[in-house]
DNA sequence: CCTCCTTTACTCGTGCACGAGTATAAGCAG
DNA sequence: CTGCTTATACTCGTGCACGAGTAAAGGAGG
């Protein structure tokens, strides 16, 4: 069990949310999520969908309410939300919103081992990332502005833009500090790649 | 294979980074990572450590260079970084830094299904999250300031603080918009919970 | 009306993540 | 020196994630 939740994959939450509108079969759920752009908000993998639906059923959050069959296609099971499922969805969202949990973005991990690269290369890569982020932020902002749609439906997207923007700003400031030498320890880093010698405190940072 | 990388767990990257200093056995690696505070930067699970080390060896990124034994304790295999491992680590970091990939924070997923809650409850929870975030940011900032240590070693932590801060700011602005009604569609949301009736465009948002 | 491509709708196997369990050793209290 | 707790150092099994594969149906072109 990955967490204390019976079904841990967030796709499960999306499925529950979709089934709030009406009973559906899995593929229909997928279509709706696609239409809602949810595949942009969370990992959406076909393989996971059916496992997740199966688990939701196993734990009583949804139940099969019939199956339609057209021609000789595989039978499509239609699922409906149960009372437990409705409660689970609400509780899950409450948890996710109310309690910030530590997350581990890949970029953070990368920053923590940035020392494996030469400072000049690191700088170059950070500039590259910055460029891509700026582009994407601009594109997404434009996309959002073009879409005339009540903004409540778009808060995740607005959040996303805000976060990317913040990351871009942070990188810009880091690059600034690297440029004008106000980032303490940066010379030691450079030194290491010049002389092959670690400053004494690299393998055991003080305190 | 989760991605195109032979070993996909980021813990593997940390292991490679640690082995750059000198050959070590897995538990020693773990200790070093702890000491470096890496367990704060990425998911660190004991179960994963040994799987990851095994896979790194299988793919030739590290190799056993002997095994020490003390008393009748289980034998401890000491691993060293290979040339391929060194290259892999560098390439991996290059990738992570240079190419922003879409990520799916849990809060983003939560925002995308925020509609399952009553707007008042959502507001309450957002306020709660905001409070916790502000607290944590303050604490981390204080912690960082207290630690007199070259800042190059702390960029991940500084990044983290900046991101949390940005999130807090974004939530504050969202709450503001909810309060003074400048978030379009918010009345429809409220309406739905008052009348039980979905506005016509909930199940199929236009465009 | 036949063939080929695309869309629909899944299934299956591999491989990994991770928590819980285990076993030895070291410290220390009485 | 005996028994208890804490730290050390893993192992193992379950369960899930996910990509690749499959197969029927619909459509479109000749």
Short mmCIF file of C-alpha atoms (C1' of nucleotides) in Angstrom, two decimals:
data_model
loop_
_atom_site.label_atom_id
_atom_site.label_comp_id
_atom_site.label_asym_id
_atom_site.label_seq_id
_atom_site.Cartn_x
_atom_site.Cartn_y
_atom_site.Cartn_z
CA UNK A 1 0.00 0.00 0.00
CA UNK A 2 1.61 3.19 -1.20
CA UNK A 3 -0.24 5.42 1.23
CA UNK A 4 -2.97 5.01 3.72
CA UNK A 5 -5.56 5.47 0.97
CA UNK A 6 -7.13 2.32 -0.46
CA UNK A 7 -6.60 3.51 -4.02
CA UNK A 8 -3.61 5.76 -4.22
CA UNK A 9 -3.32 6.65 -7.90
CA UNK A 10 -4.71 10.15 -8.41
CA UNK A 11 -6.30 8.96 -11.61
CA UNK A 12 -8.74 7.22 -9.27
CA UNK A 13 -9.83 10.59 -7.94
CA UNK A 14 -10.46 11.82 -11.44
CA UNK A 15 -12.53 8.74 -12.18
CA UNK A 16 -14.63 9.32 -9.08
CA UNK A 17 -15.09 12.94 -10.07
CA UNK A 18 -16.18 11.96 -13.57
CA UNK A 19 -18.66 9.41 -12.27
CA UNK A 20 -20.31 12.12 -10.22
CA UNK A 21 -21.99 13.33 -13.36
CA UNK A 22 -23.48 9.96 -14.36
CA UNK A 23 -22.70 6.23 -14.63
CA UNK A 24 -20.25 5.44 -17.38
CA UNK A 25 -17.98 2.74 -18.70
CA UNK A 26 -14.23 3.22 -18.32
CA UNK A 27 -13.51 4.31 -21.84
CA UNK A 28 -16.22 6.91 -21.62
CA UNK A 29 -14.64 8.17 -18.41
CA UNK A 30 -11.35 8.47 -20.24
CA UNK A 31 -12.99 10.46 -22.99
CA UNK A 32 -14.60 12.83 -20.53
CA UNK A 33 -11.33 13.36 -18.68
CA UNK A 34 -9.60 14.07 -21.98
CA UNK A 35 -12.31 16.53 -22.87
CA UNK A 36 -11.92 18.22 -19.51
CA UNK A 37 -8.19 18.41 -20.09
CA UNK A 38 -7.51 16.36 -16.98
CA UNK A 39 -4.81 14.44 -18.81
CA UNK A 40 -2.88 17.66 -18.48
CA UNK A 41 -3.40 17.82 -14.74
CA UNK A 42 -2.41 14.34 -13.77
CA UNK A 43 -0.67 11.31 -15.15
CA UNK A 44 -3.07 9.58 -17.44
CA UNK A 45 -2.02 6.15 -18.65
CA UNK A 46 -4.31 3.66 -20.35
CA UNK A 47 -2.79 0.79 -18.49
CA UNK A 48 -3.51 2.46 -15.19
CA UNK A 49 -7.11 3.31 -15.97
CA UNK A 50 -8.39 -0.25 -15.86
CA UNK A 51 -6.33 -1.25 -12.84
CA UNK A 52 -7.60 1.80 -11.01
CA UNK A 53 -11.22 1.19 -12.00
CA UNK A 54 -10.83 -2.41 -10.87
CA UNK A 55 -9.46 -1.33 -7.51
CA UNK A 56 -12.12 1.31 -7.04
CA UNK A 57 -14.69 -1.41 -7.55
CA UNK A 58 -12.91 -3.83 -5.25
CA UNK A 59 -13.04 -1.30 -2.45
CA UNK A 60 -16.67 -0.45 -3.05
CA UNK A 61 -16.17 3.11 -4.28
CA UNK A 62 -17.87 2.32 -7.55
CA UNK A 63 -20.03 -0.57 -8.65
CA UNK A 64 -20.97 -2.15 -11.95
CA UNK A 65 -24.55 -1.27 -12.85
CA UNK A 66 -24.81 -3.20 -16.09
CA UNK A 67 -23.00 -3.75 -19.28
CA UNK A 68 -23.82 -2.72 -22.77
CA UNK A 69 -22.67 -4.60 -25.77
CA UNK A 70 -22.59 -3.45 -29.34
CA UNK A 71 -22.06 -6.02 -32.01
CA UNK A 72 -19.33 -8.41 -31.08
CA UNK A 73 -17.14 -5.85 -29.37
CA UNK A 74 -15.89 -6.65 -25.91
CA UNK A 75 -18.53 -6.04 -23.30
CA UNK A 76 -18.38 -2.61 -21.74
CA UNK A 77 -19.12 -2.54 -18.04
CA UNK A 78 -20.88 0.59 -16.85
CA UNK A 79 -19.93 1.80 -13.39
CA UNK A 80 -21.74 4.07 -10.98
CA UNK A 81 -20.46 5.99 -7.99
CA UNK A 82 -21.46 4.57 -4.61
CA UNK A 83 -22.06 6.61 -1.47
CA UNK A 84 -18.65 5.48 -0.18
CA UNK A 85 -17.09 6.59 -3.43
CA UNK A 86 -18.64 10.00 -3.16
CA UNK A 87 -17.40 10.31 0.41
CA UNK A 88 -13.94 9.07 -0.56
CA UNK A 89 -13.64 11.64 -3.33
CA UNK A 90 -14.60 14.46 -1.00
CA UNK A 91 -12.30 13.28 1.75
CA UNK A 92 -9.46 12.82 -0.70
CA UNK A 93 -9.76 16.34 -2.06
CA UNK A 94 -10.05 17.73 1.45
CA UNK A 95 -6.81 16.02 2.30
CA UNK A 96 -4.97 17.12 -0.80
CA UNK A 97 -6.03 20.73 -0.50
CA UNK A 98 -5.86 21.20 3.23
CA UNK A 99 -2.59 19.46 3.96
CA UNK A 100 0.46 20.34 1.91
CA UNK A 101 2.63 17.26 1.69
CA UNK A 102 6.30 17.34 0.75
CA UNK A 103 6.74 16.76 -2.95
CA UNK A 104 9.78 15.85 -4.91
CA UNK A 105 9.91 17.53 -8.29
CA UNK A 106 12.61 16.16 -10.53
CA UNK A 107 14.22 19.54 -10.92
CA UNK A 108 14.74 19.76 -7.18
CA UNK A 109 16.53 16.42 -7.20
CA UNK A 110 18.62 17.63 -10.10
CA UNK A 111 19.59 20.79 -8.26
CA UNK A 112 20.70 18.74 -5.29
CA UNK A 113 23.27 16.95 -7.44
CA UNK A 114 24.14 19.84 -9.71
CA UNK A 115 27.72 19.52 -8.49
CA UNK A 116 28.33 16.60 -10.83
CA UNK A 117 28.50 19.10 -13.68
CA UNK A 118 31.02 21.80 -14.40
CA UNK A 119 29.62 25.18 -13.32
CA UNK A 120 29.81 26.50 -16.87
CA UNK A 121 27.77 23.63 -18.18
CA UNK A 122 25.28 23.98 -15.35
CA UNK A 123 24.89 27.63 -16.24
CA UNK A 124 24.34 26.83 -19.87
CA UNK A 125 21.68 24.26 -19.02
CA UNK A 126 19.93 26.57 -16.60
CA UNK A 127 19.77 29.19 -19.34
CA UNK A 128 18.32 26.62 -21.69
CA UNK A 129 15.67 25.61 -19.17
CA UNK A 130 14.86 29.22 -18.53
CA UNK A 131 14.32 29.83 -22.22
CA UNK A 132 11.99 26.84 -22.53
CA UNK A 133 10.06 27.84 -19.42
CA UNK A 134 9.58 31.38 -20.63
CA UNK A 135 8.32 30.12 -23.96
CA UNK A 136 5.91 27.73 -22.37
CA UNK A 137 4.59 30.28 -19.91
CA UNK A 138 3.93 32.71 -22.72
CA UNK A 139 2.18 30.04 -24.78
CA UNK A 140 0.02 28.87 -21.92
CA UNK A 141 -0.92 32.37 -20.91
CA UNK A 142 -1.96 33.09 -24.48
CA UNK A 143 -3.90 29.85 -24.61
CA UNK A 144 -5.75 30.67 -21.42
CA UNK A 145 -6.59 34.17 -22.58
CA UNK A 146 -7.94 32.91 -25.90
CA UNK A 147 -10.22 30.40 -24.22
CA UNK A 148 -13.27 32.29 -23.09
CA UNK A 149 -14.53 30.01 -20.43
CA UNK A 150 -15.42 30.59 -16.79
CA UNK A 151 -12.14 30.76 -14.92
CA UNK A 152 -13.23 28.36 -12.16
CA UNK A 153 -12.69 25.59 -14.69
CA UNK A 154 -9.16 26.71 -15.25
CA UNK A 155 -7.68 27.24 -11.82
CA UNK A 156 -5.34 24.25 -12.16
CA UNK A 157 -4.00 25.70 -15.38
CA UNK A 158 -3.59 29.13 -13.83
CA UNK A 159 -1.82 27.54 -10.88
CA UNK A 160 0.47 25.75 -13.25
CA UNK A 161 1.36 28.93 -15.09
CA UNK A 162 2.04 30.72 -11.83
CA UNK A 163 4.36 27.95 -10.67
CA UNK A 164 6.31 27.82 -13.90
CA UNK A 165 6.63 31.55 -13.81
CA UNK A 166 7.95 31.38 -10.26
CA UNK A 167 10.46 28.75 -11.27
CA UNK A 168 11.63 30.88 -14.16
CA UNK A 169 12.05 33.85 -11.85
CA UNK A 170 14.00 31.79 -9.37
CA UNK A 171 16.33 30.46 -12.05
CA UNK A 172 16.87 33.96 -13.35
CA UNK A 173 17.92 35.12 -9.91
CA UNK A 174 20.18 32.12 -9.42
CA UNK A 175 21.89 32.80 -12.73
CA UNK A 176 22.32 36.40 -11.66
CA UNK A 177 24.02 35.32 -8.45
CA UNK A 178 26.27 32.93 -10.30
CA UNK A 179 27.22 35.70 -12.68
CA UNK A 180 28.11 38.30 -10.11
CA UNK A 181 29.53 35.92 -7.56
CA UNK A 182 27.16 36.53 -4.67
CA UNK A 183 26.42 32.83 -4.32
CA UNK A 184 28.77 31.66 -1.60
CA UNK A 185 30.73 28.52 -2.38
CA UNK A 186 30.54 28.93 -6.13
CA UNK A 187 34.29 29.53 -6.41
CA UNK A 188 34.99 26.30 -4.54
CA UNK A 189 32.82 24.51 -7.07
CA UNK A 190 34.75 26.04 -9.93
CA UNK A 191 38.01 25.34 -8.12
CA UNK A 192 37.16 21.70 -7.88
CA UNK A 193 36.80 21.36 -11.61
CA UNK A 194 39.98 23.34 -12.23
CA UNK A 195 42.24 21.42 -9.84
CA UNK A 196 40.39 18.12 -9.48
CA UNK A 197 40.56 18.76 -5.77
CA UNK A 198 37.50 18.82 -3.57
CA UNK A 199 37.51 21.60 -1.02
CA UNK A 200 37.71 19.87 2.37
CA UNK A 201 34.04 20.32 3.18
CA UNK A 202 32.51 18.76 0.04
CA UNK A 203 32.30 15.20 1.20
CA UNK A 204 31.13 16.27 4.62
CA UNK A 205 29.34 19.58 4.56
CA UNK A 206 29.64 21.13 8.03
CA UNK A 207 26.83 20.64 10.51
CA UNK B 1 10.52 0.42 -18.23
CA UNK B 2 9.10 3.57 -16.72
CA UNK B 3 11.09 5.92 -18.92
CA UNK B 4 13.82 5.59 -21.47
CA UNK B 5 16.41 5.57 -18.68
CA UNK B 6 17.72 2.18 -17.57
CA UNK B 7 17.29 3.04 -13.92
CA UNK B 8 14.48 5.50 -13.48
CA UNK B 9 14.24 6.04 -9.73
CA UNK B 10 15.89 9.34 -8.87
CA UNK B 11 17.38 7.70 -5.81
CA UNK B 12 19.68 6.05 -8.33
CA UNK B 13 21.03 9.42 -9.32
CA UNK B 14 21.75 10.25 -5.72
CA UNK B 15 23.56 6.94 -5.29
CA UNK B 16 25.72 7.66 -8.33
CA UNK B 17 26.45 11.13 -6.98
CA UNK B 18 27.45 9.71 -3.60
CA UNK B 19 29.74 7.12 -5.16
CA UNK B 20 31.59 9.88 -6.93
CA UNK B 21 33.36 10.65 -3.67
CA UNK B 22 34.57 7.09 -3.05
CA UNK B 23 33.50 3.42 -3.15
CA UNK B 24 30.97 2.54 -0.48
CA UNK B 25 28.50 -0.10 0.54
CA UNK B 26 24.80 0.70 0.24
CA UNK B 27 24.15 1.47 3.85
CA UNK B 28 27.06 3.87 3.89
CA UNK B 29 25.60 5.58 0.82
CA UNK B 30 22.35 5.94 2.69
CA UNK B 31 24.12 7.51 5.64
CA UNK B 32 25.91 9.98 3.42
CA UNK B 33 22.70 10.96 1.65
CA UNK B 34 21.02 11.48 5.01
CA UNK B 35 23.91 13.60 6.13
CA UNK B 36 23.67 15.65 2.97
CA UNK B 37 19.98 16.07 3.58
CA UNK B 38 19.15 14.40 0.27
CA UNK B 39 16.29 12.53 1.90
CA UNK B 40 14.62 15.90 1.92
CA UNK B 41 15.16 16.40 -1.78
CA UNK B 42 13.89 13.13 -3.11
CA UNK B 43 11.93 10.14 -2.03
CA UNK B 44 14.19 7.97 0.06
CA UNK B 45 12.86 4.53 0.90
CA UNK B 46 14.93 1.70 2.34
CA UNK B 47 13.21 -0.83 0.19
CA UNK B 48 14.07 1.11 -2.93
CA UNK B 49 17.72 1.60 -2.07
CA UNK B 50 18.71 -2.01 -2.55
CA UNK B 51 16.60 -2.53 -5.65
CA UNK B 52 18.12 0.57 -7.16
CA UNK B 53 21.67 -0.42 -6.25
CA UNK B 54 21.02 -3.85 -7.75
CA UNK B 55 19.74 -2.33 -10.96
CA UNK B 56 22.60 0.12 -11.18
CA UNK B 57 24.96 -2.83 -10.97
CA UNK B 58 22.99 -4.86 -13.48
CA UNK B 59 23.33 -2.07 -16.00
CA UNK B 60 27.01 -1.57 -15.35
CA UNK B 61 26.80 1.88 -13.75
CA UNK B 62 28.42 0.64 -10.57
CA UNK B 63 30.34 -2.51 -9.79
CA UNK B 64 31.16 -4.49 -6.67
CA UNK B 65 34.76 -3.99 -5.71
CA UNK B 66 34.89 -6.23 -2.68
CA UNK B 67 33.05 -6.94 0.45
CA UNK B 68 33.92 -6.29 4.01
CA UNK B 69 32.62 -8.38 6.80
CA UNK B 70 32.61 -7.58 10.46
CA UNK B 71 31.89 -10.38 12.84
CA UNK B 72 29.01 -12.51 11.67
CA UNK B 73 27.01 -9.60 10.27
CA UNK B 74 25.70 -9.96 6.77
CA UNK B 75 28.39 -9.29 4.23
CA UNK B 76 28.53 -5.73 3.01
CA UNK B 77 29.27 -5.35 -0.66
CA UNK B 78 31.25 -2.25 -1.53
CA UNK B 79 30.40 -0.63 -4.84
CA UNK B 80 32.40 1.72 -7.01
CA UNK B 81 31.27 4.03 -9.78
CA UNK B 82 32.17 2.88 -13.29
CA UNK B 83 32.97 5.16 -16.22
CA UNK B 84 29.48 4.43 -17.59
CA UNK B 85 27.99 5.32 -14.25
CA UNK B 86 29.80 8.62 -14.17
CA UNK B 87 28.60 9.37 -17.69
CA UNK B 88 25.06 8.33 -16.84
CA UNK B 89 24.94 10.62 -13.83
CA UNK B 90 26.11 13.58 -15.85
CA UNK B 91 23.75 12.87 -18.69
CA UNK B 92 20.88 12.38 -16.30
CA UNK B 93 21.44 15.71 -14.59
CA UNK B 94 21.86 17.43 -17.94
CA UNK B 95 18.51 16.07 -18.94
CA UNK B 96 16.74 16.99 -15.74
CA UNK B 97 18.07 20.52 -15.68
CA UNK B 98 17.97 21.37 -19.35
CA UNK B 99 14.57 19.99 -20.22
CA UNK B 100 11.59 20.89 -18.09
CA UNK B 101 9.17 17.99 -18.18
CA UNK B 102 5.53 18.27 -17.22
CA UNK B 103 5.04 17.35 -13.59
CA UNK B 104 1.91 16.52 -11.71
CA UNK B 105 1.91 17.84 -8.18
CA UNK B 106 -0.90 16.48 -6.08
CA UNK B 107 -2.25 19.92 -5.34
CA UNK B 108 -2.72 20.57 -9.05
CA UNK B 109 -4.76 17.39 -9.36
CA UNK B 110 -6.77 18.46 -6.34
CA UNK B 111 -7.49 21.87 -7.85
CA UNK B 112 -8.74 20.22 -11.00
CA UNK B 113 -11.46 18.43 -9.04
CA UNK B 114 -12.11 21.13 -6.48
CA UNK B 115 -15.68 21.24 -7.70
CA UNK B 116 -16.54 18.15 -5.66
CA UNK B 117 -16.53 20.36 -2.58
CA UNK B 118 -18.82 23.16 -1.57
CA UNK B 119 -17.16 26.50 -2.32
CA UNK B 120 -17.24 27.48 1.33
CA UNK B 121 -15.45 24.35 2.35
CA UNK B 122 -12.93 24.77 -0.43
CA UNK B 123 -12.26 28.28 0.80
CA UNK B 124 -11.78 27.07 4.34
CA UNK B 125 -9.34 24.39 3.22
CA UNK B 126 -7.39 26.79 1.04
CA UNK B 127 -7.04 29.09 4.02
CA UNK B 128 -5.80 26.20 6.09
CA UNK B 129 -3.23 25.24 3.47
CA UNK B 130 -2.13 28.81 3.20
CA UNK B 131 -1.56 29.01 6.93
CA UNK B 132 0.52 25.83 6.93
CA UNK B 133 2.53 26.96 3.94
CA UNK B 134 3.29 30.33 5.49
CA UNK B 135 4.43 28.64 8.67
CA UNK B 136 6.65 26.24 6.84
CA UNK B 137 8.18 28.89 4.64
CA UNK B 138 9.03 30.98 7.69
CA UNK B 139 10.54 27.99 9.45
CA UNK B 140 12.62 26.93 6.47
CA UNK B 141 13.83 30.43 5.82
CA UNK B 142 14.92 30.70 9.44
CA UNK B 143 16.61 27.31 9.24
CA UNK B 144 18.52 28.29 6.14
CA UNK B 145 19.63 31.57 7.64
CA UNK B 146 20.86 29.87 10.81
CA UNK B 147 22.94 27.37 8.87
CA UNK B 148 26.13 29.12 7.94
CA UNK B 149 27.21 27.02 5.06
CA UNK B 150 28.15 27.90 1.49
CA UNK B 151 24.91 28.50 -0.33
CA UNK B 152 25.83 26.32 -3.31
CA UNK B 153 25.05 23.36 -1.08
CA UNK B 154 21.61 24.71 -0.39
CA UNK B 155 20.20 25.70 -3.74
CA UNK B 156 17.62 22.89 -3.70
CA UNK B 157 16.39 24.12 -0.36
CA UNK B 158 16.27 27.70 -1.55
CA UNK B 159 14.40 26.56 -4.63
CA UNK B 160 11.95 24.74 -2.45
CA UNK B 161 11.30 27.77 -0.30
CA UNK B 162 10.80 29.94 -3.36
CA UNK B 163 8.25 27.49 -4.79
CA UNK B 164 6.29 27.19 -1.58
CA UNK B 165 6.27 30.94 -1.30
CA UNK B 166 4.96 31.22 -4.84
CA UNK B 167 2.25 28.72 -4.08
CA UNK B 168 1.24 30.64 -1.00
CA UNK B 169 1.07 33.85 -2.98
CA UNK B 170 -1.04 32.21 -5.65
CA UNK B 171 -3.47 30.81 -3.11
CA UNK B 172 -3.74 34.21 -1.47
CA UNK B 173 -4.67 35.79 -4.76
CA UNK B 174 -7.17 33.03 -5.54
CA UNK B 175 -8.83 33.52 -2.17
CA UNK B 176 -8.96 37.23 -2.88
CA UNK B 177 -10.72 36.63 -6.17
CA UNK B 178 -13.17 34.25 -4.55
CA UNK B 179 -13.92 36.84 -1.90
CA UNK B 180 -14.56 39.77 -4.18
CA UNK B 181 -16.17 37.75 -6.97
CA UNK B 182 -13.74 38.46 -9.79
CA UNK B 183 -13.30 34.75 -10.52
CA UNK B 184 -15.74 34.06 -13.33
CA UNK B 185 -17.95 31.02 -12.86
CA UNK B 186 -17.74 31.04 -9.09
CA UNK B 187 -21.44 31.91 -8.73
CA UNK B 188 -22.38 28.96 -10.92
CA UNK B 189 -20.39 26.75 -8.58
CA UNK B 190 -22.19 28.13 -5.57
CA UNK B 191 -25.49 27.89 -7.42
CA UNK B 192 -24.95 24.21 -8.03
CA UNK B 193 -24.61 23.48 -4.35
CA UNK B 194 -27.61 25.65 -3.53
CA UNK B 195 -30.01 24.16 -6.08
CA UNK B 196 -28.44 20.78 -6.79
CA UNK B 197 -28.54 21.77 -10.40
CA UNK B 198 -25.48 21.75 -12.59
CA UNK B 199 -25.20 24.76 -14.83
CA UNK B 200 -25.53 23.43 -18.37
CA UNK B 201 -21.83 23.64 -19.14
CA UNK B 202 -20.41 21.62 -16.22
CA UNK B 203 -20.54 18.23 -17.80
CA UNK B 204 -19.32 19.57 -21.10
CA UNK B 205 -17.26 22.70 -20.70
CA UNK B 206 -17.43 24.61 -23.98
CA UNK B 207 -14.62 24.17 -26.49
"C1'" DC C 1 -17.13 -4.63 -52.17
"C1'" DC C 2 -12.58 -5.08 -50.90
"C1'" DT C 3 -8.53 -3.32 -48.66
"C1'" DC C 4 -6.29 -0.28 -45.66
"C1'" DC C 5 -6.12 3.02 -42.07
"C1'" DT C 6 -7.90 4.92 -37.97
"C1'" DT C 7 -10.55 4.80 -33.87
"C1'" DT C 8 -12.45 2.33 -30.20
"C1'" DA C 9 -11.78 -0.42 -26.31
"C1'" DC C 10 -9.45 -2.88 -23.85
"C1'" DT C 11 -5.66 -7.03 -21.79
"C1'" DC C 12 -1.42 -8.63 -20.24
"C1'" DG C 13 3.31 -9.03 -18.57
"C1'" DT C 14 7.16 -6.96 -16.77
"C1'" DG C 15 9.30 -4.49 -13.64
"C1'" DC C 16 9.61 -1.57 -10.14
"C1'" DA C 17 8.30 0.83 -5.37
"C1'" DC C 18 7.92 0.26 -0.87
"C1'" DG C 19 6.54 -1.22 3.80
"C1'" DA C 20 7.05 -4.59 7.01
"C1'" DG C 21 9.78 -7.89 8.71
"C1'" DT C 22 14.31 -9.92 10.34
"C1'" DA C 23 18.62 -10.71 12.43
"C1'" DT C 24 22.82 -9.33 14.28
"C1'" DA C 25 25.49 -6.13 17.09
"C1'" DA C 26 26.34 -2.53 20.30
"C1'" DG C 27 25.38 0.04 24.32
"C1'" DC C 28 23.99 0.37 28.97
"C1'" DA C 29 21.36 -0.30 33.29
"C1'" DG C 30 21.14 -2.83 37.34
"C1'" DC D 1 27.09 -10.65 33.18
"C1'" DT D 2 22.34 -10.66 31.96
"C1'" DG D 3 18.56 -8.75 29.95
"C1'" DC D 4 16.61 -4.74 27.39
"C1'" DT D 5 16.69 -1.18 24.14
"C1'" DT D 6 18.48 1.02 20.13
"C1'" DA D 7 21.16 1.10 15.88
"C1'" DT D 8 22.83 -1.42 11.98
"C1'" DA D 9 22.08 -3.64 7.71
"C1'" DC D 10 19.55 -5.62 5.01
"C1'" DT D 11 15.46 -9.22 2.53
"C1'" DC D 12 11.14 -10.27 0.79
"C1'" DG D 13 6.38 -10.14 -0.86
"C1'" DT D 14 2.69 -7.59 -2.39
"C1'" DG D 15 0.74 -4.61 -5.20
"C1'" DC D 16 0.70 -1.32 -8.36
"C1'" DA D 17 2.22 1.48 -12.83
"C1'" DC D 18 2.55 1.40 -17.39
"C1'" DG D 19 3.85 0.38 -22.18
"C1'" DA D 20 3.11 -2.61 -25.73
"C1'" DG D 21 0.14 -5.48 -27.77
"C1'" DT D 22 -4.54 -6.91 -29.61
"C1'" DA D 23 -8.71 -7.02 -31.93
"C1'" DA D 24 -12.98 -5.50 -33.59
"C1'" DA D 25 -15.60 -1.74 -35.93
"C1'" DG D 26 -16.04 2.29 -38.74
"C1'" DG D 27 -14.84 4.93 -42.55
"C1'" DA D 28 -12.87 6.16 -47.00
"C1'" DG D 29 -10.76 5.42 -51.32
"C1'" DG D 30 -10.39 2.96 -55.54
#
